[in-house]
mmCIF file of C-alpha atoms in Angstrom:
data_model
loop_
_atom_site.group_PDB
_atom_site.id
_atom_site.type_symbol
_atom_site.label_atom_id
_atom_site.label_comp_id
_atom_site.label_asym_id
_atom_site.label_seq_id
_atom_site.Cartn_x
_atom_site.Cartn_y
_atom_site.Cartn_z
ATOM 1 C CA UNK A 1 -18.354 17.327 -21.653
ATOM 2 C CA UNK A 2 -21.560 17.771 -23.241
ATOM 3 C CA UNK A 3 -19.822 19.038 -26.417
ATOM 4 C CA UNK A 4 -15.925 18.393 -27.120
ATOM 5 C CA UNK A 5 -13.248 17.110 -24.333
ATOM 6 C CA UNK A 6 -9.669 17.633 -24.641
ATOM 7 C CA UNK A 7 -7.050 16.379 -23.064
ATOM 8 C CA UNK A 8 -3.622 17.623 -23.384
ATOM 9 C CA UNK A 9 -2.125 15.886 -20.265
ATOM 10 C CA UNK A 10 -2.592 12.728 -17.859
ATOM 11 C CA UNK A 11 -6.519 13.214 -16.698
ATOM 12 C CA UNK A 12 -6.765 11.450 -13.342
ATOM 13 C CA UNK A 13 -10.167 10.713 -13.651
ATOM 14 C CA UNK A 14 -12.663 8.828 -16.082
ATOM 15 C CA UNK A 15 -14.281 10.403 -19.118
ATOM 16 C CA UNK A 16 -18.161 11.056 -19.763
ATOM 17 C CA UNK A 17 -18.219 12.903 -23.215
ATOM 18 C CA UNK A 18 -19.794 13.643 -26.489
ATOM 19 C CA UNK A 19 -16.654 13.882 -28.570
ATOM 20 C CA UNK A 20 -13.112 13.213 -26.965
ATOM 21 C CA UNK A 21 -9.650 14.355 -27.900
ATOM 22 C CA UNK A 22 -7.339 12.659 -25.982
ATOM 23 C CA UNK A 23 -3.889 13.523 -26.833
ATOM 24 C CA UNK A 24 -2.517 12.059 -23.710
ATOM 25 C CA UNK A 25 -3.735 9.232 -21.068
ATOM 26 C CA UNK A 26 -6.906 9.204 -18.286
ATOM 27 C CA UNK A 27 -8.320 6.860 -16.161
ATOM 28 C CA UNK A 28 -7.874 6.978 -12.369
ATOM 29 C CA UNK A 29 -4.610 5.926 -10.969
ATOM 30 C CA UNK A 30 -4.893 2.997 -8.230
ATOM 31 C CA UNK A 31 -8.676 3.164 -8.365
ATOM 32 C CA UNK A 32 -10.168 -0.113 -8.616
ATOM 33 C CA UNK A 33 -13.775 -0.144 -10.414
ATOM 34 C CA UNK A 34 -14.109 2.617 -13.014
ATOM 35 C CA UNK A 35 -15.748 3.168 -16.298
ATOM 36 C CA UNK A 36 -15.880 5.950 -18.820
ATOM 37 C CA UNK A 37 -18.187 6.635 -22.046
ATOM 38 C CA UNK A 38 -17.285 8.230 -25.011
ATOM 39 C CA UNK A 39 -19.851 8.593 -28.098
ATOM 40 C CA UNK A 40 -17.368 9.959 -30.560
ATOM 41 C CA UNK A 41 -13.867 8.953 -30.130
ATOM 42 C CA UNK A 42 -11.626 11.345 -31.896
ATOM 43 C CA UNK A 43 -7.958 11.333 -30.926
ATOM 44 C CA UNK A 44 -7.620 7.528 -29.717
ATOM 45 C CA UNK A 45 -4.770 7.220 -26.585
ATOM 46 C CA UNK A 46 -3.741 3.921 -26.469
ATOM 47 C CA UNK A 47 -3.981 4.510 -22.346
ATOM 48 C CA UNK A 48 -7.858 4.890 -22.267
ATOM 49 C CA UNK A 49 -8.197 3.771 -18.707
ATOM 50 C CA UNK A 50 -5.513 3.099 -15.985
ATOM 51 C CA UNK A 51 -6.489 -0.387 -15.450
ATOM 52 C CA UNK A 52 -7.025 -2.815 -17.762
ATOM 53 C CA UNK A 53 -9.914 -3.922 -15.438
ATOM 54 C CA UNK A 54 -11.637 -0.760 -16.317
ATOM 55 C CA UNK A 55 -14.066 -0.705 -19.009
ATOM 56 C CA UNK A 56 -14.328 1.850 -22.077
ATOM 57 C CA UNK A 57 -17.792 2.500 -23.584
ATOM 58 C CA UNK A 58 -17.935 3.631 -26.856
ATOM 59 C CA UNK A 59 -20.535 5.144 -29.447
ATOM 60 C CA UNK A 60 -21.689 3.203 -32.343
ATOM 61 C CA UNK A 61 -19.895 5.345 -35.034
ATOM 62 C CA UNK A 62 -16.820 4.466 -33.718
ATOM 63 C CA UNK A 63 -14.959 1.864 -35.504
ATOM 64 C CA UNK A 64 -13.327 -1.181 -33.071
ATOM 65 C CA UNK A 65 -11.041 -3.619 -34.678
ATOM 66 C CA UNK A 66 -8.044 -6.070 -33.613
ATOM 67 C CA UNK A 67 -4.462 -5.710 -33.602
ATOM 68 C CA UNK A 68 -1.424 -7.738 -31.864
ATOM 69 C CA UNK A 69 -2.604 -11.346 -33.162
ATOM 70 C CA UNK A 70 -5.826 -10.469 -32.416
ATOM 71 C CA UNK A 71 -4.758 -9.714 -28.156
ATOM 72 C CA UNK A 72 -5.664 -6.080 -28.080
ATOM 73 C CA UNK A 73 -8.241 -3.808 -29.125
ATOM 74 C CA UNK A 74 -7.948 -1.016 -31.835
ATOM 75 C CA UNK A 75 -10.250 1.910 -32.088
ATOM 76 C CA UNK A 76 -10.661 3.834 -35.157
ATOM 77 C CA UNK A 77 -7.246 2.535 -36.519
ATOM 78 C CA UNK A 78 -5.422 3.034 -33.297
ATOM 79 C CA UNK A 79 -4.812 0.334 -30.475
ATOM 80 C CA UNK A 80 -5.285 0.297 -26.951
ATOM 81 C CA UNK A 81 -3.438 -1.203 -24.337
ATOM 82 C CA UNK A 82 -5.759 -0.846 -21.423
ATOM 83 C CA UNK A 83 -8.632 -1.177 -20.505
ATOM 84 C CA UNK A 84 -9.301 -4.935 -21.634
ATOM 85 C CA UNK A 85 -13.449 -4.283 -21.830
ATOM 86 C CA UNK A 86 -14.819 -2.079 -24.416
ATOM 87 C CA UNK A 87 -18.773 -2.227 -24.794
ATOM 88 C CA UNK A 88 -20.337 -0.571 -27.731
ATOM 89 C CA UNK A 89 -23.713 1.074 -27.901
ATOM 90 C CA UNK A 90 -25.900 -0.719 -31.105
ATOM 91 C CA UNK A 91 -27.224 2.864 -31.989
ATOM 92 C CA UNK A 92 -26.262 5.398 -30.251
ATOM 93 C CA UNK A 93 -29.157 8.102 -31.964
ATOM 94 C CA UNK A 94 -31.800 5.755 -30.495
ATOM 95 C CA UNK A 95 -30.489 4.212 -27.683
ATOM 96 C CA UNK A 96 -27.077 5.489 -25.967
ATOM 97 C CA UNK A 97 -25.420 3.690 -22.972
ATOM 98 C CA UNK A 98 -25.561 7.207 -21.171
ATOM 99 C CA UNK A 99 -28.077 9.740 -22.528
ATOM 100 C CA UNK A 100 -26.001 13.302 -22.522
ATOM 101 C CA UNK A 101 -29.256 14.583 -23.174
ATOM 102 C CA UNK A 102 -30.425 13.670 -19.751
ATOM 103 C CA UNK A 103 -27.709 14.091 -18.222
ATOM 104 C CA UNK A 104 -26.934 17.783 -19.227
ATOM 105 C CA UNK A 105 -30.939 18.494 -17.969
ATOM 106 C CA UNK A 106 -29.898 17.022 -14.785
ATOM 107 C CA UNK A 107 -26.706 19.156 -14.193
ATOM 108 C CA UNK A 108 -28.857 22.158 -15.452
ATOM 109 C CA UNK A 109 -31.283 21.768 -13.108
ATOM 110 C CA UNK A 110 -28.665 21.105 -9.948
ATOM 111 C CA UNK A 111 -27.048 24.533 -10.947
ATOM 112 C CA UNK A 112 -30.252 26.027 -10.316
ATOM 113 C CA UNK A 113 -31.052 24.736 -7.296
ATOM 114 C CA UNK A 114 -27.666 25.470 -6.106
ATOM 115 C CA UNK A 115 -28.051 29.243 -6.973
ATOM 116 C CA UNK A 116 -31.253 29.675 -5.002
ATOM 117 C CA UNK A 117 -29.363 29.005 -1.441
ATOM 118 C CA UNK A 118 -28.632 32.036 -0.052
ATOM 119 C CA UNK A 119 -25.081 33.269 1.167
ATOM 120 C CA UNK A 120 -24.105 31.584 5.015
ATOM 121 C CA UNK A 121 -21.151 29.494 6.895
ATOM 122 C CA UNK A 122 -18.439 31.319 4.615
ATOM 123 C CA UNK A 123 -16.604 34.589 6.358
ATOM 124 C CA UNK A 124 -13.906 35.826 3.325
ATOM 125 C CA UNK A 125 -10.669 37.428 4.391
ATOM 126 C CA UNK A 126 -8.442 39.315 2.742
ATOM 127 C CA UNK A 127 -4.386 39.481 2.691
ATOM 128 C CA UNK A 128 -1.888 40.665 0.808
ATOM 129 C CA UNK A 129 -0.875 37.925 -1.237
ATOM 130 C CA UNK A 130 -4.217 35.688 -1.085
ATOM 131 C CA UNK A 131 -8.264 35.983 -0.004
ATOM 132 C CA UNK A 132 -9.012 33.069 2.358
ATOM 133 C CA UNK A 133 -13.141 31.611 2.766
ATOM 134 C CA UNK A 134 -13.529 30.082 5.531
ATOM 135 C CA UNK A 135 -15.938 27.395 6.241
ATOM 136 C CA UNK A 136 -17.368 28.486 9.659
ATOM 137 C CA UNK A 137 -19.014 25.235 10.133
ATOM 138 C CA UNK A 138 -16.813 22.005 9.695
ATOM 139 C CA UNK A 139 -19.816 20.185 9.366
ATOM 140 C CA UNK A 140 -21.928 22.213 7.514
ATOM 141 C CA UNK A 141 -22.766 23.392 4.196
ATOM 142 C CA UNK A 142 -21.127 27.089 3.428
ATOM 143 C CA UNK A 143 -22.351 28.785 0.119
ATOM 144 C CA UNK A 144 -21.086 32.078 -1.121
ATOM 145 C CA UNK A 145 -23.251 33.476 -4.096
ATOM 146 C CA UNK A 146 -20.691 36.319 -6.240
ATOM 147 C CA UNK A 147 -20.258 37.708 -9.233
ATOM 148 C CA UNK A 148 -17.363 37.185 -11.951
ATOM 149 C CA UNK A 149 -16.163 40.765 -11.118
ATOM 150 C CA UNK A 150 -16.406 40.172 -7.518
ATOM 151 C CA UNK A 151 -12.556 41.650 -6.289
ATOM 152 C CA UNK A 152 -13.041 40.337 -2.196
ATOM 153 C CA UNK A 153 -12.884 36.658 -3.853
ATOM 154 C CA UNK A 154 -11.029 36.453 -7.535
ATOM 155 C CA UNK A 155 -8.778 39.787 -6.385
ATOM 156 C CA UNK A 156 -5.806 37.883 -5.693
ATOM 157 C CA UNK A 157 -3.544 35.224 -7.681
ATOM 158 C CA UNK A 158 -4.678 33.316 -4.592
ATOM 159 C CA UNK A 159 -7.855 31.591 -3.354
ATOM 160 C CA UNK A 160 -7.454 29.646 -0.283
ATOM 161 C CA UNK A 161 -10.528 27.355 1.111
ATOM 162 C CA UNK A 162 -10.039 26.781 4.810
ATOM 163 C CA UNK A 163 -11.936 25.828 7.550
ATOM 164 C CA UNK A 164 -12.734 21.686 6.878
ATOM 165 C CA UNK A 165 -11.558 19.052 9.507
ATOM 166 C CA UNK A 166 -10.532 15.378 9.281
ATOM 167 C CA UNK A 167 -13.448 13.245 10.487
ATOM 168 C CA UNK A 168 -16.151 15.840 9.670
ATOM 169 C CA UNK A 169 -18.032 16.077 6.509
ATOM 170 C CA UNK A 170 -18.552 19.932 5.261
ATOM 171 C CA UNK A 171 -18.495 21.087 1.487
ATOM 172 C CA UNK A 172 -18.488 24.678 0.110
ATOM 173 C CA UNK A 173 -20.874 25.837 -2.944
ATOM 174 C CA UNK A 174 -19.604 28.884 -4.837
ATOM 175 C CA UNK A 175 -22.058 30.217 -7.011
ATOM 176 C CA UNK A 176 -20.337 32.468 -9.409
ATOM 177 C CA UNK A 177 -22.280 34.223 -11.958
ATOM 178 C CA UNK A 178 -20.931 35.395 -15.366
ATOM 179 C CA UNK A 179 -23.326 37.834 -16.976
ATOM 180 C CA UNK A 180 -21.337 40.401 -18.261
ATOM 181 C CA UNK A 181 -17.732 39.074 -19.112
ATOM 182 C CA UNK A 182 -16.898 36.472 -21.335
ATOM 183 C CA UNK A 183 -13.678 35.110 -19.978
ATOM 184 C CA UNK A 184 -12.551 34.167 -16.527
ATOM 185 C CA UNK A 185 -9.243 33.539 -15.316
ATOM 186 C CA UNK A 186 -9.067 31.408 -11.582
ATOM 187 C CA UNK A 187 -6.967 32.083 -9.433
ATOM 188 C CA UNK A 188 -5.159 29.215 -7.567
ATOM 189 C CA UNK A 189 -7.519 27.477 -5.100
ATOM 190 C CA UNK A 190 -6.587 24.887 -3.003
ATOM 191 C CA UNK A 191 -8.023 23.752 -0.048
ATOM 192 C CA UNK A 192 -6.894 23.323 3.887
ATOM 193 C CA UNK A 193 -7.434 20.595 5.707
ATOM 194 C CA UNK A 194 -6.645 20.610 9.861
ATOM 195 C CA UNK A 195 -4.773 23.642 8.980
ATOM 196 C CA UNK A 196 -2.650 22.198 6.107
ATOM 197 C CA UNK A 197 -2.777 23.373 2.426
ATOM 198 C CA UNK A 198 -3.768 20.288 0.085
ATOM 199 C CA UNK A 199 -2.089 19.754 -3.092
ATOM 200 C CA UNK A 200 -3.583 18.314 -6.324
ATOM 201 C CA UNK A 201 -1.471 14.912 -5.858
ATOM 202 C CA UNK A 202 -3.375 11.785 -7.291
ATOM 203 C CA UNK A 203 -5.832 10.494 -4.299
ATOM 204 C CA UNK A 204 -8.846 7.708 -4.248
ATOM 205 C CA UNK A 205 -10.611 9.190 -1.169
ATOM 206 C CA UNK A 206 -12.671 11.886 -1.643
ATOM 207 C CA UNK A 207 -14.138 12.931 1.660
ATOM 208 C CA UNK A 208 -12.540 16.025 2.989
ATOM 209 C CA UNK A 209 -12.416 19.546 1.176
ATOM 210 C CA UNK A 210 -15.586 19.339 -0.465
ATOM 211 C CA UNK A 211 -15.761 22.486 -3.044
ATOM 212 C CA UNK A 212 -18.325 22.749 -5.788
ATOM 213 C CA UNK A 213 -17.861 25.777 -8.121
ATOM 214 C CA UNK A 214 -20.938 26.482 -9.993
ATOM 215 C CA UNK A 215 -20.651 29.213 -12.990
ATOM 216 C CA UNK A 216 -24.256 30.563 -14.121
ATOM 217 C CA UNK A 217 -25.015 32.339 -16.966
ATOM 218 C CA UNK A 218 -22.425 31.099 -18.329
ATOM 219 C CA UNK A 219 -22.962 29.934 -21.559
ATOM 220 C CA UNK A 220 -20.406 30.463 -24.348
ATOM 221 C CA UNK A 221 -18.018 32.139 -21.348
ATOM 222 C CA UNK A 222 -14.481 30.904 -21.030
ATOM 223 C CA UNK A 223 -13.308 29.460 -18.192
ATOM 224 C CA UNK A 224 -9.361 28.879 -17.024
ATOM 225 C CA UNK A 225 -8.594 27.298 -13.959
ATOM 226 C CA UNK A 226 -5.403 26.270 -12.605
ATOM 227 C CA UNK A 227 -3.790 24.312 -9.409
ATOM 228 C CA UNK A 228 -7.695 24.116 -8.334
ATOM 229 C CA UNK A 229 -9.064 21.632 -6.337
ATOM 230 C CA UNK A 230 -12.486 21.244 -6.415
ATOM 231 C CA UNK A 231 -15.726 20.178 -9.344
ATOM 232 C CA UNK A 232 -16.666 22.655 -11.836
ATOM 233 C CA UNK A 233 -20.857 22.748 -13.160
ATOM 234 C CA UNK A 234 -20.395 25.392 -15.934
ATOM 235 C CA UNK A 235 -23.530 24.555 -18.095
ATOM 236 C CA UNK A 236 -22.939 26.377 -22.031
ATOM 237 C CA UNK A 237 -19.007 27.429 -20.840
ATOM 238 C CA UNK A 238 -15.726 26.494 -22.401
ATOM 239 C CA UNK A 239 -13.608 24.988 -19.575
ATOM 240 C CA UNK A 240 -10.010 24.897 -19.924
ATOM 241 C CA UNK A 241 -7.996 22.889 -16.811
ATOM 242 C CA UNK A 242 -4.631 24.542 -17.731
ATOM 243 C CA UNK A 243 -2.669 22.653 -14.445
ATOM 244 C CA UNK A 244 -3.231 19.777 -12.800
#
């Protein structure tokens, strides 16, 4: 989050962020090595990783103190339990640990690139009760360019993202652009691997089901996603993850 993260449930994943909320715990669950940066902590959770083998890196504004005999960490007044390694930057202004700067010019400039492939190895379907892309290539990559208002894709409650196989290595880009609305409500969209539907339960291998949803012109539009699997690049939006 290049502005403001907020987390309102468990966040199976690590953090990168410019100001963080997090009202309730993060950190990836049975992953071994795993790091997140924060410049501003906010809301402190005293579960700020879900090892205490993980390390926290925090901004220099940030306040870091001892509590518990002097055995545990506090962060701007409030303790944490795990992780057991917190590095702080000496300046953050001059000299951050990850520059969000650089990073967020980075991402820009993949969401470009991404939007310049033309359309090929997706065929859409539609049923009654969902729309179905298929990846026609299990090993390839499929990219379907749309449009916020496009009703063959985002016409149904549900989105279903077929076609990848165990063993083989294809992804799916989804270039979705906004101009014109200002909110956008996902549909479930899971994806199906060797013919089975994948939930969203915890995992530490990422290979299969590769989905990248890319939202351009995007900026101050509203995202809401839900039951999704997949990574979001929404440069300028406002992403809300309202289900796991």
């Amino acid at each position: 989050a290049f502005d403001t993260a907020n987390l309102n449930t468990h966040t199976n994943g690590n953090v990168l962020a410019k100001n963080l909320n997090a009202y309730s715990n993060f950190g990836t669950n049975n992953y071994g090595h795993e790091l997140s940066y924060i410049q501003n902590y906010k809301t402190v959770n005293s579960n700020s990783a879900s090892s205490e083998n993980h390390v926290l890196v925090l901004g220099s504004e940030n306040v870091i103190g001892f509590y518990d005999n002097n055995n545990k960490y506090s962060v701007n007044g409030q303790g944490i339990d795990r992780p057991k390694t917190i590095i702080q930057d000496k300046d953050t202004a001059s000299n951050p640990f990850i520059d969000l700067n650089r990073v967020r010019s980075e991402i820009v400039q993949i969401s470009a690139q991404l939007v310049g492939y033309q359309s090929q190895n997706i065929s859409i379907s539609q049923y009654s009760q969902k729309n179905v892309l298929q990846l026609t290539d299990a090993d390839g990559v499929g990219v379907l360019n749309i449009k916020a208002t496009d009703s063959t894709v985002f016409g149904k409650d549900y989105i279903q993202l077929d076609g990848f196989r165990s063993g083989h290595d294809g992804s799916m880009v989804i270039n979705v652009d906004c101009a014109g609305v200002s909110q956008i409500n996902m549909p479930k969209a899971l994806v199906v691997v060797d013919g089975q539907e994948q939930g969203t339960n915890e995992v530490t291998e990422f290979s299969n089901g590769k989905v990248l949803w890319n939202y351009v012109n995007a900026q101050g539009v509203t995202i809401n996603t839900h039951l999704m699997t997949g990574m979001v690049i929404a440069p300028g939006a406002t992403v809300n993850i309202m289900q796991n």
